[in-house]
Structure formats: C-alpha cells, structure tokens
PDB file of C-alpha atoms in Angstrom:
ATOM      1  CA  MET A   1      18.048  88.254  39.598  1.00 96.00           C
ATOM      2  CA  VAL A   2      16.759  85.131  41.359  1.00 95.00           C
ATOM      3  CA  ARG A   3      14.095  87.234  43.090  1.00 95.00           C
ATOM      4  CA  ASN A   4      12.753  88.532  39.782  1.00 95.00           C
ATOM      5  CA  GLY A   5      13.039  85.162  38.006  1.00 95.00           C
ATOM      6  CA  THR A   6      15.979  85.871  35.698  1.00 96.00           C
ATOM      7  CA  TYR A   7      17.895  83.010  37.351  1.00 97.00           C
ATOM      8  CA  ALA A   8      16.425  79.886  38.910  1.00 97.00           C
ATOM      9  CA  ALA A   9      18.593  79.614  42.036  1.00 97.00           C
ATOM     10  CA  THR A  10      21.419  81.089  44.080  1.00 96.00           C
ATOM     11  CA  PHE A  11      23.853  79.720  46.660  1.00 88.00           C
ATOM     12  CA  SER A  12      24.204  80.058  49.681  1.00 88.00           C
ATOM     13  CA  TRP A  13      21.991  81.995  52.066  1.00 91.00           C
ATOM     14  CA  SER A  14      20.696  81.861  55.615  1.00 89.00           C
ATOM     15  CA  TYR A  15      17.015  81.227  56.150  1.00 90.00           C
ATOM     16  CA  THR A  16      14.749  84.108  57.207  1.00 87.00           C
ATOM     17  CA  ASP A  17      10.973  84.317  57.234  1.00 89.00           C
ATOM     18  CA  GLU A  18      11.181  87.318  54.899  1.00 89.00           C
ATOM     19  CA  ARG A  19      13.284  85.409  52.359  1.00 92.00           C
ATOM     20  CA  SER A  20      10.980  82.405  52.513  1.00 94.00           C
ATOM     21  CA  GLU A  21       8.171  84.607  51.194  1.00 95.00           C
ATOM     22  CA  GLU A  22      10.148  85.293  48.011  1.00 95.00           C
ATOM     23  CA  PHE A  23      12.213  82.117  47.589  1.00 97.00           C
ATOM     24  CA  TYR A  24      11.882  78.372  48.033  1.00 97.00           C
ATOM     25  CA  PHE A  25      14.241  76.889  50.621  1.00 96.00           C
ATOM     26  CA  PRO A  26      15.121  73.197  50.801  1.00 95.00           C
ATOM     27  CA  GLU A  27      14.669  71.401  54.102  1.00 91.00           C
ATOM     28  CA  ARG A  28      18.330  70.434  54.466  1.00 90.00           C
ATOM     29  CA  PRO A  29      21.178  72.976  54.702  1.00 92.00           C
ATOM     30  CA  VAL A  30      24.314  72.530  52.640  1.00 91.00           C
ATOM     31  CA  GLY A  31      26.579  73.589  55.486  1.00 91.00           C
ATOM     32  CA  LEU A  32      27.183  76.072  58.258  1.00 93.00           C
ATOM     33  CA  ALA A  33      28.558  79.581  58.114  1.00 94.00           C
ATOM     34  CA  THR A  34      30.619  80.323  61.208  1.00 96.00           C
ATOM     35  CA  TYR A  35      30.784  83.897  62.451  1.00 96.00           C
ATOM     36  CA  VAL A  36      33.691  85.382  64.389  1.00 98.00           C
ATOM     37  CA  HIS A  37      34.904  88.745  65.679  1.00 98.00           C
ATOM     38  CA  PHE A  38      37.842  90.197  63.784  1.00 98.00           C
ATOM     39  CA  TYR A  39      40.119  92.553  65.715  1.00 98.00           C
ATOM     40  CA  LYS A  40      43.605  94.040  65.688  1.00 98.00           C
ATOM     41  CA  LYS A  41      45.868  91.617  67.545  1.00 97.00           C
ATOM     42  CA  ASP A  42      48.175  94.234  69.058  1.00 96.00           C
ATOM     43  CA  ARG A  43      45.167  96.059  70.484  1.00 96.00           C
ATOM     44  CA  PHE A  44      43.934  92.890  72.227  1.00 96.00           C
ATOM     45  CA  PRO A  45      47.093  90.823  72.850  1.00 95.00           C
ATOM     46  CA  ASP A  46      45.194  88.383  75.107  1.00 96.00           C
ATOM     47  CA  GLY A  47      42.618  87.793  72.366  1.00 95.00           C
ATOM     48  CA  VAL A  48      38.880  88.273  72.136  1.00 95.00           C
ATOM     49  CA  GLY A  49      36.454  85.526  73.019  1.00 95.00           C
ATOM     50  CA  PRO A  50      33.276  84.452  71.245  1.00 95.00           C
ATOM     51  CA  LEU A  51      31.349  87.489  72.525  1.00 96.00           C
ATOM     52  CA  SER A  52      27.582  87.812  72.399  1.00 96.00           C
ATOM     53  CA  PHE A  53      25.950  91.099  71.404  1.00 96.00           C
ATOM     54  CA  ASP A  54      25.370  91.875  75.088  1.00 96.00           C
ATOM     55  CA  ASP A  55      29.032  91.064  75.836  1.00 97.00           C
ATOM     56  CA  LEU A  56      30.134  93.590  73.211  1.00 97.00           C
ATOM     57  CA  ARG A  57      28.142  96.288  75.006  1.00 96.00           C
ATOM     58  CA  LYS A  58      29.272  95.225  78.500  1.00 97.00           C
ATOM     59  CA  GLU A  59      32.929  95.203  77.397  1.00 95.00           C
ATOM     60  CA  GLY A  60      32.510  98.668  75.871  1.00 96.00           C
ATOM     61  CA  LEU A  61      33.790  97.526  72.485  1.00 96.00           C
ATOM     62  CA  SER A  62      33.030  99.611  69.440  1.00 96.00           C
ATOM     63  CA  VAL A  63      31.868  97.751  66.375  1.00 98.00           C
ATOM     64  CA  VAL A  64      32.131  98.691  62.732  1.00 98.00           C
ATOM     65  CA  ALA A  65      29.243  97.259  60.749  1.00 97.00           C
ATOM     66  CA  VAL A  66      28.057  97.364  57.169  1.00 96.00           C
ATOM     67  CA  ARG A  67      24.639  98.999  56.913  1.00 92.00           C
ATOM     68  CA  ASN A  68      21.704  96.630  56.228  1.00 86.00           C
ATOM     69  CA  TYR A  69      23.595  93.446  57.175  1.00 88.00           C
ATOM     70  CA  TRP A  70      21.986  90.686  59.235  1.00 85.00           C
ATOM     71  CA  TYR A  71      23.372  91.918  62.566  1.00 90.00           C
ATOM     72  CA  GLU A  72      22.093  95.517  62.463  1.00 90.00           C
ATOM     73  CA  ASP A  73      18.897  94.990  64.488  1.00 89.00           C
ATOM     74  CA  MET A  74      20.669  92.784  67.064  1.00 92.00           C
ATOM     75  CA  LEU A  75      23.458  95.307  67.632  1.00 95.00           C
ATOM     76  CA  GLU A  76      20.993  98.118  68.131  1.00 93.00           C
ATOM     77  CA  ALA A  77      18.756  96.038  70.429  1.00 95.00           C
ATOM     78  CA  ALA A  78      21.780  95.211  72.606  1.00 96.00           C
ATOM     79  CA  GLY A  79      22.849  98.875  72.776  1.00 96.00           C
ATOM     80  CA  VAL A  80      26.264  98.254  71.217  1.00 96.00           C
ATOM     81  CA  THR A  81      28.297 101.271  70.083  1.00 94.00           C
ATOM     82  CA  VAL A  82      28.275 100.927  66.302  1.00 97.00           C
ATOM     83  CA  GLU A  83      29.749 102.890  63.429  1.00 96.00           C
ATOM     84  CA  TYR A  84      27.956 101.990  60.201  1.00 97.00           C
ATOM     85  CA  VAL A  85      29.704 102.070  56.850  1.00 97.00           C
ATOM     86  CA  SER A  86      28.494 101.408  53.330  1.00 96.00           C
ATOM     87  CA  THR A  87      31.074  98.831  52.214  1.00 96.00           C
ATOM     88  CA  GLU A  88      33.090  95.940  53.594  1.00 97.00           C
ATOM     89  CA  GLN A  89      36.287  97.622  52.445  1.00 97.00           C
ATOM     90  CA  LEU A  90      35.556 100.630  54.667  1.00 98.00           C
ATOM     91  CA  ALA A  91      34.839  98.311  57.609  1.00 98.00           C
ATOM     92  CA  TRP A  92      38.195  96.554  57.241  1.00 98.00           C
ATOM     93  CA  SER A  93      40.002  99.895  56.917  1.00 98.00           C
ATOM     94  CA  MET A  94      38.363 101.250  60.073  1.00 98.00           C
ATOM     95  CA  LEU A  95      39.339  98.129  61.996  1.00 98.00           C
ATOM     96  CA  LEU A  96      42.927  98.294  60.752  1.00 98.00           C
ATOM     97  CA  HIS A  97      43.229 101.985  61.653  1.00 97.00           C
ATOM     98  CA  GLU A  98      41.763 101.424  65.132  1.00 96.00           C
ATOM     99  CA  ARG A  99      38.592 103.410  64.498  1.00 97.00           C
ATOM    100  CA  ALA A 100      36.671 100.366  65.791  1.00 97.00           C
ATOM    101  CA  ASP A 101      37.473  97.398  68.021  1.00 98.00           C
ATOM    102  CA  ASP A 102      35.451  94.708  66.287  1.00 98.00           C
ATOM    103  CA  TYR A 103      34.093  93.634  62.912  1.00 98.00           C
ATOM    104  CA  MET A 104      31.849  90.569  62.673  1.00 97.00           C
ATOM    105  CA  GLU A 105      32.053  88.385  59.581  1.00 96.00           C
ATOM    106  CA  SER A 106      31.881  84.758  58.587  1.00 95.00           C
ATOM    107  CA  THR A 107      35.251  83.103  59.074  1.00 97.00           C
ATOM    108  CA  GLU A 108      35.795  82.108  55.453  1.00 94.00           C
ATOM    109  CA  VAL A 109      34.596  85.352  53.894  1.00 95.00           C
ATOM    110  CA  GLY A 110      36.507  87.413  56.449  1.00 97.00           C
ATOM    111  CA  MET A 111      39.807  85.667  55.808  1.00 98.00           C
ATOM    112  CA  ILE A 112      39.487  86.252  52.076  1.00 97.00           C
ATOM    113  CA  ARG A 113      38.198  89.820  52.275  1.00 97.00           C
ATOM    114  CA  LYS A 114      40.795  91.066  54.737  1.00 97.00           C
ATOM    115  CA  ALA A 115      43.555  89.735  52.460  1.00 98.00           C
ATOM    116  CA  VAL A 116      41.972  91.337  49.390  1.00 97.00           C
ATOM    117  CA  PHE A 117      41.302  94.696  51.035  1.00 98.00           C
ATOM    118  CA  LEU A 118      44.361  94.991  53.298  1.00 98.00           C
ATOM    119  CA  GLY A 119      47.131  93.118  51.495  1.00 97.00           C
ATOM    120  CA  ASP A 120      50.234  92.670  53.674  1.00 97.00           C
ATOM    121  CA  GLU A 121      48.532  94.446  56.591  1.00 98.00           C
ATOM    122  CA  ALA A 122      45.890  91.695  56.801  1.00 98.00           C
ATOM    123  CA  SER A 123      48.188  89.762  59.140  1.00 97.00           C
ATOM    124  CA  LEU A 124      47.672  92.483  61.771  1.00 98.00           C
ATOM    125  CA  LEU A 125      44.068  91.336  62.186  1.00 98.00           C
ATOM    126  CA  VAL A 126      43.004  88.049  63.769  1.00 98.00           C
ATOM    127  CA  HIS A 127      39.690  86.555  64.806  1.00 98.00           C
ATOM    128  CA  SER A 128      37.949  85.112  67.832  1.00 98.00           C
ATOM    129  CA  PRO A 129      36.585  81.612  68.195  1.00 97.00           C
ATOM    130  CA  THR A 130      33.185  81.084  66.569  1.00 97.00           C
ATOM    131  CA  PHE A 131      30.347  82.924  68.289  1.00 96.00           C
ATOM    132  CA  LEU A 132      27.552  81.943  65.897  1.00 95.00           C
ATOM    133  CA  GLU A 133      26.837  79.108  63.457  1.00 94.00           C
ATOM    134  CA  VAL A 134      24.183  79.628  60.805  1.00 92.00           C
ATOM    135  CA  PRO A 135      22.836  76.919  58.483  1.00 94.00           C
ATOM    136  CA  MET A 136      23.181  77.873  54.816  1.00 93.00           C
ATOM    137  CA  TYR A 137      20.862  76.940  51.949  1.00 95.00           C
ATOM    138  CA  PRO A 138      20.476  77.375  48.228  1.00 96.00           C
ATOM    139  CA  MET A 139      17.475  79.560  47.418  1.00 97.00           C
ATOM    140  CA  PHE A 140      15.222  78.766  44.474  1.00 97.00           C
ATOM    141  CA  SER A 141      13.204  81.390  42.628  1.00 98.00           C
ATOM    142  CA  ARG A 142       9.437  81.465  43.062  1.00 97.00           C
ATOM    143  CA  LYS A 143       9.207  83.430  39.800  1.00 97.00           C
ATOM    144  CA  HIS A 144      11.483  81.425  37.508  1.00 98.00           C
ATOM    145  CA  PRO A 145       9.558  78.720  35.596  1.00 97.00           C
ATOM    146  CA  ASP A 146      12.037  76.047  36.745  1.00 97.00           C
ATOM    147  CA  GLY A 147      12.470  77.228  40.351  1.00 97.00           C
ATOM    148  CA  ARG A 148       9.985  74.809  41.949  1.00 97.00           C
ATOM    149  CA  ARG A 149      11.083  71.868  39.781  1.00 97.00           C
ATOM    150  CA  LEU A 150      14.753  72.441  40.655  1.00 96.00           C
ATOM    151  CA  LEU A 151      13.864  72.580  44.343  1.00 96.00           C
ATOM    152  CA  GLU A 152      12.095  69.224  43.991  1.00 95.00           C
ATOM    153  CA  ILE A 153      15.136  67.714  42.255  1.00 95.00           C
ATOM    154  CA  TRP A 154      17.359  69.099  45.005  1.00 94.00           C
ATOM    155  CA  GLU A 155      15.088  67.720  47.737  1.00 93.00           C
ATOM    156  CA  ALA A 156      14.992  64.271  46.117  1.00 92.00           C
ATOM    157  CA  SER A 157      18.782  64.050  46.188  1.00 89.00           C
ATOM    158  CA  ASN A 158      19.193  65.653  49.654  1.00 79.00           C
ATOM    159  CA  PRO A 159      16.564  64.207  52.041  1.00 74.00           C
ATOM    160  CA  PRO A 160      15.756  66.424  55.042  1.00 67.00           C
ATOM    161  CA  ASP A 161      17.204  65.975  58.515  1.00 66.00           C
ATOM    162  CA  PRO A 162      14.710  67.110  61.198  1.00 62.00           C
ATOM    163  CA  GLU A 163      17.495  68.644  63.305  1.00 65.00           C
ATOM    164  CA  THR A 164      18.623  71.003  60.525  1.00 54.00           C
ATOM    165  CA  THR A 165      15.423  72.307  58.923  1.00 54.00           C
ATOM    166  CA  PRO A 166      15.225  76.080  58.315  1.00 53.00           C
ATOM    167  CA  GLU A 167      12.695  76.329  61.142  1.00 54.00           C
ATOM    168  CA  ALA A 168      15.068  74.543  63.562  1.00 52.00           C
ATOM    169  CA  ALA A 169      17.787  77.024  62.617  1.00 51.00           C
ATOM    170  CA  ILE A 170      15.843  79.980  63.996  1.00 48.00           C
ATOM    171  CA  ARG A 171      14.589  78.322  67.194  1.00 40.00           C
TER     172      ARG A 171
END
C-alpha cells in the first residue's frame, strides 16, 4: 500500500537498491536487525556458531527457508542445501520436526514467531549468536502526495550519520 501511494510510509525495512527505486529512504537508520540461526538444541547440544553461508555448506547443514526472502540468492550462490517453504509457520514446523537443521531469522521476530507457531515446544529451539546485523529504515512512498514531505520532516529531526547511511550498509 505504501508502494502504490495508499499510505505515506512504513516501518521498518532494510535498504536495497531495488527498494530505493520505489521508496524514499532516510539517511539515518532507526536501528539494527540482528540475524541468527535457529536450531533444535538437542540436535546440536554444543550449540551452533554465527555461521556464514559458506560455513552452512561446509558443515553440511540443511536449511529451511521461506521462498522470496532476502537470503535466497545468497544461499543458492553458496551451494547450501535448502528446502523452500511458502510460510514461516511451515519453516518452524520443519525445524521442530528435524526436517532441517537451520532456520535464519531476525532475533526479535524469531523469538516471537516460534512462540506463536510452536507454543510449549518453542523451548526446544534456540539460536546462535548474531551472524548478521542489518540497518533498518522507515520507507516513504514516492507515490503518496505527502511521502517526500514526511521524509523531509523525518530527516530534519534525525540528522544523518555518515557511518550508517544506506549506502554504507551495503558496502
């Protein structure tokens, strides 16, 4: 709805070149999303580290992933064994039932979603230390009549920091 101009803004998103063609991004992020590997603790009693995509392949870990999420191209480029599903709920179920070793998600979202989808069994799943931090931004509509003006108001009250611009985030 922000893309088509029904709403003026949305919160919070990572910066991509593709998104910047359709939305205005402020210079300063509002925070960081931290990404971790969720896994079944009895399957990996010594834990799982903050593995890179190449590490996942080298360790022979199977990953369950939601189709069309940010990590799809990176998993395939690294040659990771991946089972794609259409929903987060299916991903959590596959992880719980040991049909995959790993599910990547932001820490905060993952903790909430596993509790919602798995109930009491959520405690069987734990997560690794952070393997990726991504700056997050509000996005302002290029099509809504107030999108540009709201971005300018936002920018005036949140001056940019050169170390955390969207461009610095993808270096």
